[in-house]
PDB file of C-alpha atoms in Angstrom:
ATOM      1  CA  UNK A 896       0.000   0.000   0.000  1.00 92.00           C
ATOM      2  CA  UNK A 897       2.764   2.355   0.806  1.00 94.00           C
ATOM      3  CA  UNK A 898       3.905   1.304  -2.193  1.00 95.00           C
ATOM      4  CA  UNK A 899       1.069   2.255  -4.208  1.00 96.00           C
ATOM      5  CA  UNK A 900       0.652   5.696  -2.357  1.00 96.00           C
ATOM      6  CA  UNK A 901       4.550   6.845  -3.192  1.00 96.00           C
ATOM      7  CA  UNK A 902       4.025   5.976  -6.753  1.00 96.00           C
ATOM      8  CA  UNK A 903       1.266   8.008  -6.762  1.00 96.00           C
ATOM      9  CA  UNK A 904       2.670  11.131  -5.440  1.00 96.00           C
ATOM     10  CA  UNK A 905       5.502  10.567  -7.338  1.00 96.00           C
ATOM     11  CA  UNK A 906       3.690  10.845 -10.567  1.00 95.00           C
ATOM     12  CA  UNK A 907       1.559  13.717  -9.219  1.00 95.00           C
ATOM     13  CA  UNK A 908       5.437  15.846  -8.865  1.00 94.00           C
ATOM     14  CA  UNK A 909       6.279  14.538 -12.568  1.00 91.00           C
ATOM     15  CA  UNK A 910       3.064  15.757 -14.241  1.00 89.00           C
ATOM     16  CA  UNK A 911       2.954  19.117 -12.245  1.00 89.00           C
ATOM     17  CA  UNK A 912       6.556  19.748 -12.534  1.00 88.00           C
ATOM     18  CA  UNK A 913       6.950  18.462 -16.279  1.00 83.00           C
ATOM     19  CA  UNK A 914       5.947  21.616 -17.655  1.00 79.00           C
ATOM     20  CA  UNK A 915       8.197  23.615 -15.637  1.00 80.00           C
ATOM     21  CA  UNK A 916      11.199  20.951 -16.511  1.00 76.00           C
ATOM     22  CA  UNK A 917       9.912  21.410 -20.229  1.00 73.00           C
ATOM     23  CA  UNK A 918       9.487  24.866 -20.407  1.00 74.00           C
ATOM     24  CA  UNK A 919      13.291  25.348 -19.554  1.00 75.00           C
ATOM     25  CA  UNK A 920      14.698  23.702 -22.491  1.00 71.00           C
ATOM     26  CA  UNK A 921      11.794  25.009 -24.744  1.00 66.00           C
ATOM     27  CA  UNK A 922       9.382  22.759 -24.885  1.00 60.00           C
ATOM     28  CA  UNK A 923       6.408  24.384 -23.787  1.00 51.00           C
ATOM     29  CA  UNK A 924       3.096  23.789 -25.175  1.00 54.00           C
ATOM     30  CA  UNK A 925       2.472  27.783 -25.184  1.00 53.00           C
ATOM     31  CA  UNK A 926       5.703  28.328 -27.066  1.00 51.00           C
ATOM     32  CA  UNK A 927       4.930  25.527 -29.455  1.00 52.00           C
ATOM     33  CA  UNK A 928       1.511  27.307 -30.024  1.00 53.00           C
ATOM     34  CA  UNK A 929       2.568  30.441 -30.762  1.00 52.00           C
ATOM     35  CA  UNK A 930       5.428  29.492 -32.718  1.00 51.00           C
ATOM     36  CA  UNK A 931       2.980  27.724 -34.975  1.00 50.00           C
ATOM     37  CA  UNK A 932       0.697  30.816 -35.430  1.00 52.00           C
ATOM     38  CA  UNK A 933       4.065  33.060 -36.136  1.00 54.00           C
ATOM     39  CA  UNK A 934       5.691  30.671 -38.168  1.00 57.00           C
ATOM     40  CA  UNK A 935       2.691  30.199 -40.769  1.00 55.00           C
ATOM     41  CA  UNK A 936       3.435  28.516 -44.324  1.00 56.00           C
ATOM     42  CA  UNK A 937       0.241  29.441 -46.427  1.00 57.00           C
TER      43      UNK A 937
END
């Protein structure tokens, strides 16, 4: 059960500090957006 718990709140850190983690090395999903609305090939 502990076990079970741990794993949980580990994955609870990963997916709240993945974006952070992501946004450093410029990965973010809001840079992503608006480099796909600047960056427009029509």
């Amino acid at each position: 059960m502990k076990v079970m718990i741990s794993a949980f709140v580990a994955a609870l850190l990963i997916a709240t500090a993945a974006p952070v983690i992501l946004g450093q090395f410029g990965w973010s999903s809001a840079e992503q957006g608006s480099s796909a609305t600047s960056v427009r090939l029509d």
